[in-house]
Coordinates of C-alpha atoms in Angstrom, one line a residue:
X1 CA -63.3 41.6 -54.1
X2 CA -62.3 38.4 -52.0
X3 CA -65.0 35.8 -50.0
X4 CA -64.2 34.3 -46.9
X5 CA -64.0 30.4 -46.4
X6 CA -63.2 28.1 -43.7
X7 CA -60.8 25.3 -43.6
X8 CA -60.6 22.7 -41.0
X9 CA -57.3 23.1 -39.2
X10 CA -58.0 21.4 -35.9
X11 CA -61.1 21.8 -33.9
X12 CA -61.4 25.4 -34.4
X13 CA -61.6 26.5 -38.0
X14 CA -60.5 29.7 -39.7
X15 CA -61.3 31.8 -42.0
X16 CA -58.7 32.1 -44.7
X17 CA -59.3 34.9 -47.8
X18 CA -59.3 34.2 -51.4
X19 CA -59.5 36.2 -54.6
X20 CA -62.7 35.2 -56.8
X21 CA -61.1 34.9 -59.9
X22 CA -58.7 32.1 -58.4
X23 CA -61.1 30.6 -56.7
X24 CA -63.4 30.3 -59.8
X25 CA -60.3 28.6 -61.5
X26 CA -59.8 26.0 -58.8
X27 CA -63.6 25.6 -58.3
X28 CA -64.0 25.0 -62.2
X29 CA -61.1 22.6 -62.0
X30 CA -63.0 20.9 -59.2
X31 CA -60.7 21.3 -55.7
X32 CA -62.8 21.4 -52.5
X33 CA -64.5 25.0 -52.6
X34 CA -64.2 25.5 -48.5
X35 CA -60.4 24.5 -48.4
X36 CA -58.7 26.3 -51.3
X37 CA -56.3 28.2 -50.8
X38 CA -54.7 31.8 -52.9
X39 CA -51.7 30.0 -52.8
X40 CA -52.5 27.0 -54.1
X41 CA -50.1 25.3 -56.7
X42 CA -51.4 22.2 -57.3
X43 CA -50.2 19.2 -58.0
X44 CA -51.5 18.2 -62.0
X45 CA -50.9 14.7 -63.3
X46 CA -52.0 13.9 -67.2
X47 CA -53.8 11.0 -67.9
X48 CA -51.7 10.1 -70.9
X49 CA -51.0 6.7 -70.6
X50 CA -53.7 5.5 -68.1
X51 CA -57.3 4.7 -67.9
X52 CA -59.1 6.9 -66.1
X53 CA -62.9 6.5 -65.3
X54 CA -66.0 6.7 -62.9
X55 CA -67.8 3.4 -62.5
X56 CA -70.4 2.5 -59.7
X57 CA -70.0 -0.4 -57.3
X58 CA -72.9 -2.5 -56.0
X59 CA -72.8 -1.7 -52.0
X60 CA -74.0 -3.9 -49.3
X61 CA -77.2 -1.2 -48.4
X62 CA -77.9 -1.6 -52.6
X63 CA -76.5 1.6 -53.5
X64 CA -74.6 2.3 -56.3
X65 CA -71.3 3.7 -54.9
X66 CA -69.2 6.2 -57.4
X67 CA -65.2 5.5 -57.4
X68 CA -62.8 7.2 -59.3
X69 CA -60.6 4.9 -61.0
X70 CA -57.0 5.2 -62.5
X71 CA -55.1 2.7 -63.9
X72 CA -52.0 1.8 -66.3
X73 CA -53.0 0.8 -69.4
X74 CA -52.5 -2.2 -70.4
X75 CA -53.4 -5.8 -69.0
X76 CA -51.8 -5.7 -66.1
X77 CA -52.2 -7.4 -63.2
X78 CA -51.6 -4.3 -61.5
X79 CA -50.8 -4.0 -57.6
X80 CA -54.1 -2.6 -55.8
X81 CA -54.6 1.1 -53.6
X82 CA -57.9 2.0 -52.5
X83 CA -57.4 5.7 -51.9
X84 CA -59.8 6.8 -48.8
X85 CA -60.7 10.8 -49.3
X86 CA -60.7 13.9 -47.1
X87 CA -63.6 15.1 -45.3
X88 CA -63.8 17.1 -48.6
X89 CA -65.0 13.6 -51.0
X90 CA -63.0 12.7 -54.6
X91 CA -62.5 15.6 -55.6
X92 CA -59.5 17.1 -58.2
X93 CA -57.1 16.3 -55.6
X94 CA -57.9 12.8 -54.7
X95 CA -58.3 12.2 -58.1
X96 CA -54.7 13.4 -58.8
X97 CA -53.6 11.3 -55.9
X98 CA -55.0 8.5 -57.9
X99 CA -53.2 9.4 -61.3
X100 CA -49.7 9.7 -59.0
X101 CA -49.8 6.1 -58.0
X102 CA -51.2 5.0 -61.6
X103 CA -48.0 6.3 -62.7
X104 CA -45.8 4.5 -60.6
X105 CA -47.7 1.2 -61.7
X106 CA -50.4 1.0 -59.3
X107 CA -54.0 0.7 -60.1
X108 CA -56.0 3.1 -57.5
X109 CA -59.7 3.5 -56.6
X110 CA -61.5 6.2 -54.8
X111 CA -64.6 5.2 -53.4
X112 CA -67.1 8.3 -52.8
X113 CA -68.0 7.8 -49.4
X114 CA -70.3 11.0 -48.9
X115 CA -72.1 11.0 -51.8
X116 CA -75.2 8.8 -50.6
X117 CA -76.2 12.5 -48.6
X118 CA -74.5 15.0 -51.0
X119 CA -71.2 15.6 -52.7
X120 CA -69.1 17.8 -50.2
X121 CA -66.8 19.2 -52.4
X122 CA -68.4 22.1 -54.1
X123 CA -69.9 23.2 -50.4
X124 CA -68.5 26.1 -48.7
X125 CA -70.4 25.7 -45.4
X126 CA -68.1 23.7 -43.3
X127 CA -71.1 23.3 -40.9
X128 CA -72.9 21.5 -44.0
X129 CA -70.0 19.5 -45.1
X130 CA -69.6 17.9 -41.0
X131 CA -73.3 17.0 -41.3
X132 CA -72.4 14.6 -44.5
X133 CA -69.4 13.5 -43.3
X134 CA -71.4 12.6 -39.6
X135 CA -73.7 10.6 -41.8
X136 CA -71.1 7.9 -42.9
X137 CA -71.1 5.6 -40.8
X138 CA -68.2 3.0 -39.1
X139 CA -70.6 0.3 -40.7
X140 CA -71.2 2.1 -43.9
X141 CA -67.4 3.4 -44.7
X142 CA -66.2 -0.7 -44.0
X143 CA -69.4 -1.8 -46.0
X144 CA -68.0 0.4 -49.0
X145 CA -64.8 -0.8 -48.4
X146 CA -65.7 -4.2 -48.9
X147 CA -67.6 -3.1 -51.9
X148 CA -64.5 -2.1 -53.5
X149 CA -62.3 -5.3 -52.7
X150 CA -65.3 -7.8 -53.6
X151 CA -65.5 -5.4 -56.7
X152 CA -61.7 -4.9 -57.6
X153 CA -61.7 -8.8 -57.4
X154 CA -63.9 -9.3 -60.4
X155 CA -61.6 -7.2 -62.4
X156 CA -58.8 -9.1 -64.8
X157 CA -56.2 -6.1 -64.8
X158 CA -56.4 -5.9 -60.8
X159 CA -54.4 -8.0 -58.5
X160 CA -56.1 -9.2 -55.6
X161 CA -53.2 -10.6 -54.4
X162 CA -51.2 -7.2 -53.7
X163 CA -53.6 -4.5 -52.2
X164 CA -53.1 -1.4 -50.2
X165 CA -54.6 1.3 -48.9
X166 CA -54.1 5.1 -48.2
X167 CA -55.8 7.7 -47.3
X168 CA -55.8 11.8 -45.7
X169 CA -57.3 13.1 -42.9
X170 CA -60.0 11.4 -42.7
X171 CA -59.5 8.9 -44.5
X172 CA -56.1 8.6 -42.3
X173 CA -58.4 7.4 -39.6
X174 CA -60.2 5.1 -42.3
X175 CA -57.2 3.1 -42.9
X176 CA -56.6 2.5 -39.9
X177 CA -59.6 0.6 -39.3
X178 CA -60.0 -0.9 -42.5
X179 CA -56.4 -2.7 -42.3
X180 CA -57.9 -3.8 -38.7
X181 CA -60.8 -5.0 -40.4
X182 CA -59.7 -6.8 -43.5
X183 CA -57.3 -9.0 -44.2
X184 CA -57.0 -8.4 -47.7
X185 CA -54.9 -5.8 -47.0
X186 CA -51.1 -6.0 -47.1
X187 CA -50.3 -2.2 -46.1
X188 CA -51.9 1.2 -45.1
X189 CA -50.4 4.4 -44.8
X190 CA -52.6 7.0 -43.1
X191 CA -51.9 10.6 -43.4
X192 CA -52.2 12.2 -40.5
X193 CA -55.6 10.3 -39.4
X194 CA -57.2 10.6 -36.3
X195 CA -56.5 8.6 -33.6
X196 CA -58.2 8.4 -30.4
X197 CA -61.8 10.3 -28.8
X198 CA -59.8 13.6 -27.4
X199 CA -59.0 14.3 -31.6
X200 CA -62.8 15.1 -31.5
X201 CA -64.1 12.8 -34.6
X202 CA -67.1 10.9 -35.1
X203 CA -68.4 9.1 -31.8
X204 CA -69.1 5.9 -31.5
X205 CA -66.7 4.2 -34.1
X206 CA -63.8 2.2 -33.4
X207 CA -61.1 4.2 -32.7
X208 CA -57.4 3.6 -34.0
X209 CA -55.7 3.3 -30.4
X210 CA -58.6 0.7 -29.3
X211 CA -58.0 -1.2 -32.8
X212 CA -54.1 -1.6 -32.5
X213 CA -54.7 -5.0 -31.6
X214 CA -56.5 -6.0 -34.5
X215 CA -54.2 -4.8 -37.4
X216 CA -54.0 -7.4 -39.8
X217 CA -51.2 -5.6 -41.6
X218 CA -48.5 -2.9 -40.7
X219 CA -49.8 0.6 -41.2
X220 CA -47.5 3.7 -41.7
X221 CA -48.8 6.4 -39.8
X222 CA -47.5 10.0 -41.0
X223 CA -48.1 13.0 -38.5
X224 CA -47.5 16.7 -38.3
X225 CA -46.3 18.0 -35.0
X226 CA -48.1 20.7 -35.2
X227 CA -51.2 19.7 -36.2
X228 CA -53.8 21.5 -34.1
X229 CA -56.9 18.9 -34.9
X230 CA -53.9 15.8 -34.0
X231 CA -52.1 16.4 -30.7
X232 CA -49.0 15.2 -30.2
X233 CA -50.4 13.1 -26.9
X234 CA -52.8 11.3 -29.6
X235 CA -49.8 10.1 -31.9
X236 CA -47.6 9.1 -28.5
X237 CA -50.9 7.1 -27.2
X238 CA -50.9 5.2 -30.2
X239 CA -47.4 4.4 -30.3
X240 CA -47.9 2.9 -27.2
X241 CA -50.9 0.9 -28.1
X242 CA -49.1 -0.7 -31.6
X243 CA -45.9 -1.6 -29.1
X244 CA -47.9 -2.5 -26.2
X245 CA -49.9 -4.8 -28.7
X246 CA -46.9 -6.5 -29.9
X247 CA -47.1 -4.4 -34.1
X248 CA -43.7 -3.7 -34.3
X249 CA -44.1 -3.7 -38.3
X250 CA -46.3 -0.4 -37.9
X251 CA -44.9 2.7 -37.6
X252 CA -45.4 6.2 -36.5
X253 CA -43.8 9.3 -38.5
X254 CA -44.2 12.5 -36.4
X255 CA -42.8 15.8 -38.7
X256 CA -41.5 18.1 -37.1
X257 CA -43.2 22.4 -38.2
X258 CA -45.5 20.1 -39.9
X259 CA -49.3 20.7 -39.2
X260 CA -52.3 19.1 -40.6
X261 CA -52.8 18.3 -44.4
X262 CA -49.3 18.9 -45.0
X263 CA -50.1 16.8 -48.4
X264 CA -52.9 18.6 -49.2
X265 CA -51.1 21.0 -52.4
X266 CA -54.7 22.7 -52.6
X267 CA -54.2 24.4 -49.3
X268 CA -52.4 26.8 -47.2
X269 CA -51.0 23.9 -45.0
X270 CA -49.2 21.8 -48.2
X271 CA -45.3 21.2 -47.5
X272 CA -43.9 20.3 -50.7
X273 CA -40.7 18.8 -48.5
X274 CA -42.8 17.0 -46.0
X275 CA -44.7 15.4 -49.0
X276 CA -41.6 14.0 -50.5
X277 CA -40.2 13.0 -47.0
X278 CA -43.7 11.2 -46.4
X279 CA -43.8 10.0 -49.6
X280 CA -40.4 8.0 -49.4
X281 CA -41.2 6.9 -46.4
X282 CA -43.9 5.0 -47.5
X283 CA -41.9 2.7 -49.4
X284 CA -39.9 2.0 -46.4
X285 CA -43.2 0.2 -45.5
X286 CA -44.3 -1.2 -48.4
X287 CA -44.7 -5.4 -49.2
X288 CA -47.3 -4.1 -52.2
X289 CA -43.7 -3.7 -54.3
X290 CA -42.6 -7.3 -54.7
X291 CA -43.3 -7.1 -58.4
X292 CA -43.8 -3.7 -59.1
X293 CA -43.3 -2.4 -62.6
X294 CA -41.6 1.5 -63.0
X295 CA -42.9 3.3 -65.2
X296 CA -40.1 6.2 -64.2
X297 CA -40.5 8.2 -67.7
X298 CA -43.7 9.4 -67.0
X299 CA -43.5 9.0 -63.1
X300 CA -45.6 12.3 -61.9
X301 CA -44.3 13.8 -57.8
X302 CA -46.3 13.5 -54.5
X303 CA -47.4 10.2 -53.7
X304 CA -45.1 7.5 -53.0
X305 CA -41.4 8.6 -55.2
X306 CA -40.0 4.7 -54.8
X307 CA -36.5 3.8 -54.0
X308 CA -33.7 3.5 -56.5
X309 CA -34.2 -0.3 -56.7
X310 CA -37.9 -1.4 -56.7
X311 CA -36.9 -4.4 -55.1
X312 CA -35.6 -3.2 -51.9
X313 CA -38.5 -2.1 -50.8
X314 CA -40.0 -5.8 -50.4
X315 CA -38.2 -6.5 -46.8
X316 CA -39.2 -3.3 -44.8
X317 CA -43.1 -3.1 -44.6
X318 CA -44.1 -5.6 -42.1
X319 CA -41.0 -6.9 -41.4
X320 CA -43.2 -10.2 -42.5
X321 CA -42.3 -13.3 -44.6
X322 CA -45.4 -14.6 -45.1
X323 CA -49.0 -13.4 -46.2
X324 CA -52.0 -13.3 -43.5
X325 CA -54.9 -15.6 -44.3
X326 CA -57.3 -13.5 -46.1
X327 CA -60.4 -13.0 -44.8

């Protein structure tokens, strides 16, 4: 017996089957229930070696706002990501994505944006999980945001001084404005975020193309070409906006058979080779590496995989010197 489920793949979402044993498994494990896949081979990164916990940050509206955290362990200071979620919350997978850059040194933090209206992750009604999403707000998402960098600044194994931030889908379109917002940030890397109003997200919010201008740091934008809920005219408008706006340090990846979530390894639309390709690109971009420690013997695939020498991946990000005054 199998149950239908939708996934978002663009504006119009199908309806993809799935056996109920598997989906029991991924469910128990804690992946999105209205985006798994029968396919799925996910990604699973151990937490040997790392710290790995929930803990709740004081944000601006006085809620206590859930983050994942993983971490190295040891004393650090360790070079900062703030890992912005799916339309799906921190779930198993953005939890992984956190473990993955804990293992190449990095000490990574999840807010849970969603969770003040309800955890989207066990859902299956995609109708239910666009009303929670709808709810977070422009204001809200950058208030949590500064939650997390006021918070990650009171601890003694984070570095305040080398912070970046990532993030899928939505949360693509989250680091986009974030990086145009504070100037905390050294780097970004947004998979395949939207990017202007014809993409069809939330109303009302800054969108990436109008924020161009105001990018405090370069951002790495990675796109699929064939990404239904992305098109192609999006991406090419917002090339033009970063060179019309002088951001020559930003760049735009577009992948060629590559649709949406093509990172996603929960899903039907993960491209195990696109990941990797994505992933070293993201070093071509990154300042965050200056003093990066390896930690190659336990170094788990999918995130960023860095270069043969950490070091040369110090001079490509922004193309930048200096640090912006921070904010």
């Amino acid at each position: 017996m199998s149950v239908n489920l939708i996934r978002p793949e663009g504006p119009r979402p199908e309806d993809f089957k799935i056996s109920r044993r598997l989906l029991g498994g991924l469910l128990f494990a804690g992946y999105a229930t209205a985006a798994v896949s029968q396919s799925a081979e996910p990604v699973v990164t151990d937490a040997d070696g790392l710290v790995t916990e929930t803990v709740n940050l004081p944000a601006p509206d006085g809620f206590d706002l859930p983050a994942y955290v993983a971490r190295p362990e040891g004393e650090g200071p360790f070079p900062i990501v703030v890992v912005a979620s799916e339309i799906f919350g921190v779930h198993a997978y953005i939890q992984d994505v956190c473990r993955r850059l804990a293992r190449e040194g990095y000490a990574a933090i999840a807010p849970a944006f969603f969770v003040r209206v309800e955890d989207p992750a066990p859902l299956s009604d995609m109708a239910r999980v666009f009303e929670i999403v709808g709810a977070a707000g422009y204001e809200q998402v950058m208030g949590d945001v500064s939650a997390t960098l006021q918070w990650l600044g009171g601890q003694i194994w984070a570095d305040s001084e080398r912070v970046g931030i990532t993030g899928f889908c939505w949360g693509g379109k989250v680091v986009w404005q974030a990086v145009a917002r504070f100037a905390a940030f050294d780097a970004g890397v947004a998979w395949y975020g939207r990017l202007a109003p014809e993409d069809g997200a939330t109303a009302g919010a800054p969108w990436p193309v109008d924020l161009a201008g105001d990018l405090k740091a370069p951002v790495l934008g990675l796109y699929g070409e064939d990404d239904r809920g992305i098109p192609v005219a999006s991406v090419e408008a917002m090339r033009e906006a970063l060179t019309r706006e002088g951001q020559t340090a930003s760049e735009i990846v577009l992948y060629t058979g590559a649709g949406h979530a093509f990172h996603a390894d929960y899903r039907p639309s993960y491209q195990p080779k696109r990941r990797r390709t994505a992933g070293h690109a993201c070093w071509r971009t990154s300042r965050l590496t200056s003093r990066y420690q390896t930690l190659a013997s336990s170094r788990a695939p999918g995130s960023c995989e860095p270069p043969p020498d950490p070091r040369a991946a110090t001079t490509t990000m922004a193309g930048r010197t200096t640090r912006p005054n921070r904010a």
